[in-house]
Amino acid sequence: MAPWLVGGAAKALFKTYGKGGVADRLPSIANVAISNVPGPQEPLFLAGARMRTFHPLSIVIHGLALNITIQTYAGSVDFGIIADRKAVPHVQYLADALEAAFDEALSLFVAPVAVPAPDLKPPAKRATTRKTTAKKGNDA
């Protein structure tokens, strides 16, 4: 099938879905989507400049009120929040609460206490003492 035909058909389908009101007649598939996308753990560079952070965004689809995407990169964790304005009118409150909860979780983390390594040296040898006995009959 010709690519232009597939592209044209998809474009017409999406136009009908959105502008034709089909989307409003279909039930929502979910209210919330949360995804965790692991990113590279080593820093990335472009033209010599280090990428400092990710700004994760995800797909917005009809009927989805809230999308939270979490992405890790080079030892950091970044959050992206996309919300339907009608369903979540004050998305900043959610972002602030998420940040506070994340900070609280970090404060509860207790690093393991360093345990000294066991001494693997063999025990030191004890000094031995010789008993000497005096011989009888050799009095001078």
PDB file of C-alpha atoms in Angstrom:
ATOM      1  CA  MET A   1       0.000   0.000   0.000  1.00  0.00           C
ATOM      2  CA  ALA A   2       1.307   3.451  -0.848  1.00  0.00           C
ATOM      3  CA  PRO A   3       2.590   5.443   2.168  1.00  0.00           C
ATOM      4  CA  TRP A   4       0.659   8.561   1.093  1.00  0.00           C
ATOM      5  CA  LEU A   5      -2.548   6.518   1.105  1.00  0.00           C
ATOM      6  CA  VAL A   6      -1.919   5.190   4.616  1.00  0.00           C
ATOM      7  CA  GLY A   7      -0.954   8.671   5.839  1.00  0.00           C
ATOM      8  CA  GLY A   8      -4.020  10.232   4.249  1.00  0.00           C
ATOM      9  CA  ALA A   9      -6.326   7.573   5.671  1.00  0.00           C
ATOM     10  CA  ALA A  10      -4.853   7.989   9.156  1.00  0.00           C
ATOM     11  CA  LYS A  11      -5.216  11.765   8.939  1.00  0.00           C
ATOM     12  CA  ALA A  12      -8.879  11.472   7.922  1.00  0.00           C
ATOM     13  CA  LEU A  13      -9.516   8.934  10.699  1.00  0.00           C
ATOM     14  CA  PHE A  14      -7.978  11.146  13.379  1.00  0.00           C
ATOM     15  CA  LYS A  15      -9.889  14.185  12.115  1.00  0.00           C
ATOM     16  CA  THR A  16     -13.151  12.253  12.329  1.00  0.00           C
ATOM     17  CA  TYR A  17     -12.238  10.903  15.761  1.00  0.00           C
ATOM     18  CA  GLY A  18     -11.489  14.322  17.258  1.00  0.00           C
ATOM     19  CA  LYS A  19     -13.482  16.936  15.394  1.00  0.00           C
ATOM     20  CA  GLY A  20     -16.359  14.687  14.376  1.00  0.00           C
ATOM     21  CA  GLY A  21     -17.332  14.035  17.997  1.00  0.00           C
ATOM     22  CA  VAL A  22     -16.512  10.310  17.941  1.00  0.00           C
ATOM     23  CA  ALA A  23     -14.146  10.816  20.878  1.00  0.00           C
ATOM     24  CA  ASP A  24     -16.961  12.246  22.995  1.00  0.00           C
ATOM     25  CA  ARG A  25     -19.138   9.174  22.451  1.00  0.00           C
ATOM     26  CA  LEU A  26     -16.526   6.605  23.457  1.00  0.00           C
ATOM     27  CA  PRO A  27     -15.835   5.690  27.084  1.00  0.00           C
ATOM     28  CA  SER A  28     -12.493   6.613  28.623  1.00  0.00           C
ATOM     29  CA  ILE A  29      -9.909   3.863  28.721  1.00  0.00           C
ATOM     30  CA  ALA A  30      -8.393   5.123  31.996  1.00  0.00           C
ATOM     31  CA  ASN A  31      -8.406   8.109  34.347  1.00  0.00           C
ATOM     32  CA  VAL A  32      -4.717   8.099  35.238  1.00  0.00           C
ATOM     33  CA  ALA A  33      -1.574   6.764  33.599  1.00  0.00           C
ATOM     34  CA  ILE A  34       1.719   6.552  35.461  1.00  0.00           C
ATOM     35  CA  SER A  35       4.890   5.369  33.776  1.00  0.00           C
ATOM     36  CA  ASN A  36       8.471   4.929  34.884  1.00  0.00           C
ATOM     37  CA  VAL A  37      10.946   5.291  32.048  1.00  0.00           C
ATOM     38  CA  PRO A  38      14.511   4.305  32.907  1.00  0.00           C
ATOM     39  CA  GLY A  39      16.956   6.574  31.150  1.00  0.00           C
ATOM     40  CA  PRO A  40      20.706   6.379  30.690  1.00  0.00           C
ATOM     41  CA  GLN A  41      22.645   6.419  33.943  1.00  0.00           C
ATOM     42  CA  GLU A  42      25.746   7.979  32.427  1.00  0.00           C
ATOM     43  CA  PRO A  43      25.724  11.677  31.488  1.00  0.00           C
ATOM     44  CA  LEU A  44      24.980  12.581  27.866  1.00  0.00           C
ATOM     45  CA  PHE A  45      26.667  15.396  25.948  1.00  0.00           C
ATOM     46  CA  LEU A  46      25.744  17.410  22.868  1.00  0.00           C
ATOM     47  CA  ALA A  47      28.373  19.632  21.233  1.00  0.00           C
ATOM     48  CA  GLY A  48      30.433  19.389  24.420  1.00  0.00           C
ATOM     49  CA  ALA A  49      27.614  20.526  26.723  1.00  0.00           C
ATOM     50  CA  ARG A  50      26.411  18.130  29.392  1.00  0.00           C
ATOM     51  CA  MET A  51      22.699  17.432  29.467  1.00  0.00           C
ATOM     52  CA  ARG A  52      21.703  18.307  33.021  1.00  0.00           C
ATOM     53  CA  THR A  53      18.159  16.940  33.233  1.00  0.00           C
ATOM     54  CA  PHE A  54      15.238  15.359  31.426  1.00  0.00           C
ATOM     55  CA  HIS A  55      11.792  16.932  31.231  1.00  0.00           C
ATOM     56  CA  PRO A  56       9.611  13.851  30.792  1.00  0.00           C
ATOM     57  CA  LEU A  57       6.388  14.228  28.849  1.00  0.00           C
ATOM     58  CA  SER A  58       3.987  11.563  27.761  1.00  0.00           C
ATOM     59  CA  ILE A  59       1.158  11.042  25.336  1.00  0.00           C
ATOM     60  CA  VAL A  60      -2.115  12.852  25.896  1.00  0.00           C
ATOM     61  CA  ILE A  61      -5.140  10.854  24.768  1.00  0.00           C
ATOM     62  CA  HIS A  62      -8.870  11.405  24.935  1.00  0.00           C
ATOM     63  CA  GLY A  63     -10.407  10.632  28.303  1.00  0.00           C
ATOM     64  CA  LEU A  64      -7.134  10.524  30.202  1.00  0.00           C
ATOM     65  CA  ALA A  65      -7.406  13.034  33.037  1.00  0.00           C
ATOM     66  CA  LEU A  66      -3.874  12.727  34.394  1.00  0.00           C
ATOM     67  CA  ASN A  67      -0.537  11.413  33.173  1.00  0.00           C
ATOM     68  CA  ILE A  68       2.521  11.222  35.418  1.00  0.00           C
ATOM     69  CA  THR A  69       5.815  10.178  33.855  1.00  0.00           C
ATOM     70  CA  ILE A  70       8.898   9.462  35.937  1.00  0.00           C
ATOM     71  CA  GLN A  71      12.276   9.288  34.239  1.00  0.00           C
ATOM     72  CA  THR A  72      15.679   8.544  35.687  1.00  0.00           C
ATOM     73  CA  TYR A  73      18.886   9.963  34.263  1.00  0.00           C
ATOM     74  CA  ALA A  74      22.463   9.970  35.574  1.00  0.00           C
ATOM     75  CA  GLY A  75      21.448   9.418  39.198  1.00  0.00           C
ATOM     76  CA  SER A  76      18.505  11.835  39.221  1.00  0.00           C
ATOM     77  CA  VAL A  77      14.749  11.334  39.086  1.00  0.00           C
ATOM     78  CA  ASP A  78      12.543  13.725  37.124  1.00  0.00           C
ATOM     79  CA  PHE A  79       8.738  13.928  37.094  1.00  0.00           C
ATOM     80  CA  GLY A  80       6.443  15.163  34.335  1.00  0.00           C
ATOM     81  CA  ILE A  81       2.745  15.828  34.936  1.00  0.00           C
ATOM     82  CA  ILE A  82       0.166  16.403  32.203  1.00  0.00           C
ATOM     83  CA  ALA A  83      -3.457  16.948  33.216  1.00  0.00           C
ATOM     84  CA  ASP A  84      -6.819  17.753  31.706  1.00  0.00           C
ATOM     85  CA  ARG A  85      -7.639  21.242  32.964  1.00  0.00           C
ATOM     86  CA  LYS A  86     -11.285  20.315  33.556  1.00  0.00           C
ATOM     87  CA  ALA A  87     -10.461  17.188  35.558  1.00  0.00           C
ATOM     88  CA  VAL A  88      -7.449  18.555  37.470  1.00  0.00           C
ATOM     89  CA  PRO A  89      -7.834  22.356  37.555  1.00  0.00           C
ATOM     90  CA  HIS A  90      -4.999  22.926  40.051  1.00  0.00           C
ATOM     91  CA  VAL A  91      -2.275  20.619  38.797  1.00  0.00           C
ATOM     92  CA  GLN A  92       0.367  22.672  40.625  1.00  0.00           C
ATOM     93  CA  TYR A  93      -1.086  21.473  43.958  1.00  0.00           C
ATOM     94  CA  LEU A  94      -0.518  17.912  42.808  1.00  0.00           C
ATOM     95  CA  ALA A  95       3.039  18.727  41.720  1.00  0.00           C
ATOM     96  CA  ASP A  96       3.783  20.361  45.093  1.00  0.00           C
ATOM     97  CA  ALA A  97       2.321  17.392  47.002  1.00  0.00           C
ATOM     98  CA  LEU A  98       4.326  14.967  44.875  1.00  0.00           C
ATOM     99  CA  GLU A  99       7.523  16.883  45.598  1.00  0.00           C
ATOM    100  CA  ALA A 100       6.772  16.953  49.343  1.00  0.00           C
ATOM    101  CA  ALA A 101       6.045  13.212  49.372  1.00  0.00           C
ATOM    102  CA  PHE A 102       9.264  12.498  47.482  1.00  0.00           C
ATOM    103  CA  ASP A 103      11.275  14.600  49.962  1.00  0.00           C
ATOM    104  CA  GLU A 104       9.597  12.766  52.853  1.00  0.00           C
ATOM    105  CA  ALA A 105      10.468   9.394  51.325  1.00  0.00           C
ATOM    106  CA  LEU A 106      14.093  10.495  50.952  1.00  0.00           C
ATOM    107  CA  SER A 107      14.207  11.606  54.589  1.00  0.00           C
ATOM    108  CA  LEU A 108      13.045   8.150  55.684  1.00  0.00           C
ATOM    109  CA  PHE A 109      15.894   6.480  53.848  1.00  0.00           C
ATOM    110  CA  VAL A 110      18.577   5.456  56.290  1.00  0.00           C
ATOM    111  CA  ALA A 111      21.952   4.659  54.819  1.00  0.00           C
ATOM    112  CA  PRO A 112      23.346   1.344  56.012  1.00  0.00           C
ATOM    113  CA  VAL A 113      25.799   1.684  58.885  1.00  0.00           C
ATOM    114  CA  ALA A 114      29.325   0.800  57.852  1.00  0.00           C
ATOM    115  CA  VAL A 115      30.419  -2.385  59.557  1.00  0.00           C
ATOM    116  CA  PRO A 116      34.175  -2.741  59.970  1.00  0.00           C
ATOM    117  CA  ALA A 117      35.641  -5.506  57.872  1.00  0.00           C
ATOM    118  CA  PRO A 118      36.641  -8.577  59.829  1.00  0.00           C
ATOM    119  CA  ASP A 119      40.352  -8.860  60.610  1.00  0.00           C
ATOM    120  CA  LEU A 120      41.609 -11.613  58.350  1.00  0.00           C
ATOM    121  CA  LYS A 121      45.144 -11.734  59.783  1.00  0.00           C
ATOM    122  CA  PRO A 122      46.049 -14.930  61.605  1.00  0.00           C
ATOM    123  CA  PRO A 123      46.266 -14.462  65.346  1.00  0.00           C
ATOM    124  CA  ALA A 124      49.679 -13.322  66.558  1.00  0.00           C
ATOM    125  CA  LYS A 125      51.870 -16.103  67.902  1.00  0.00           C
ATOM    126  CA  ARG A 126      52.429 -16.029  71.602  1.00  0.00           C
ATOM    127  CA  ALA A 127      55.949 -15.633  72.836  1.00  0.00           C
ATOM    128  CA  THR A 128      57.099 -18.878  74.382  1.00  0.00           C
ATOM    129  CA  THR A 129      59.318 -18.970  77.448  1.00  0.00           C
ATOM    130  CA  ARG A 130      61.687 -21.761  78.270  1.00  0.00           C
ATOM    131  CA  LYS A 131      61.870 -23.124  81.708  1.00  0.00           C
ATOM    132  CA  THR A 132      65.352 -23.713  82.855  1.00  0.00           C
ATOM    133  CA  THR A 133      66.097 -26.032  85.647  1.00  0.00           C
ATOM    134  CA  ALA A 134      69.175 -25.739  87.788  1.00  0.00           C
ATOM    135  CA  LYS A 135      71.321 -28.834  87.943  1.00  0.00           C
ATOM    136  CA  LYS A 136      72.160 -30.197  91.340  1.00  0.00           C
ATOM    137  CA  GLY A 137      75.719 -30.532  92.393  1.00  0.00           C
ATOM    138  CA  ASN A 138      77.226 -27.672  90.483  1.00  0.00           C
ATOM    139  CA  ASP A 139      77.484 -25.216  93.323  1.00  0.00           C
ATOM    140  CA  ALA A 140      80.454 -22.988  93.078  1.00  0.00           C
TER     141      ALA A 140
END
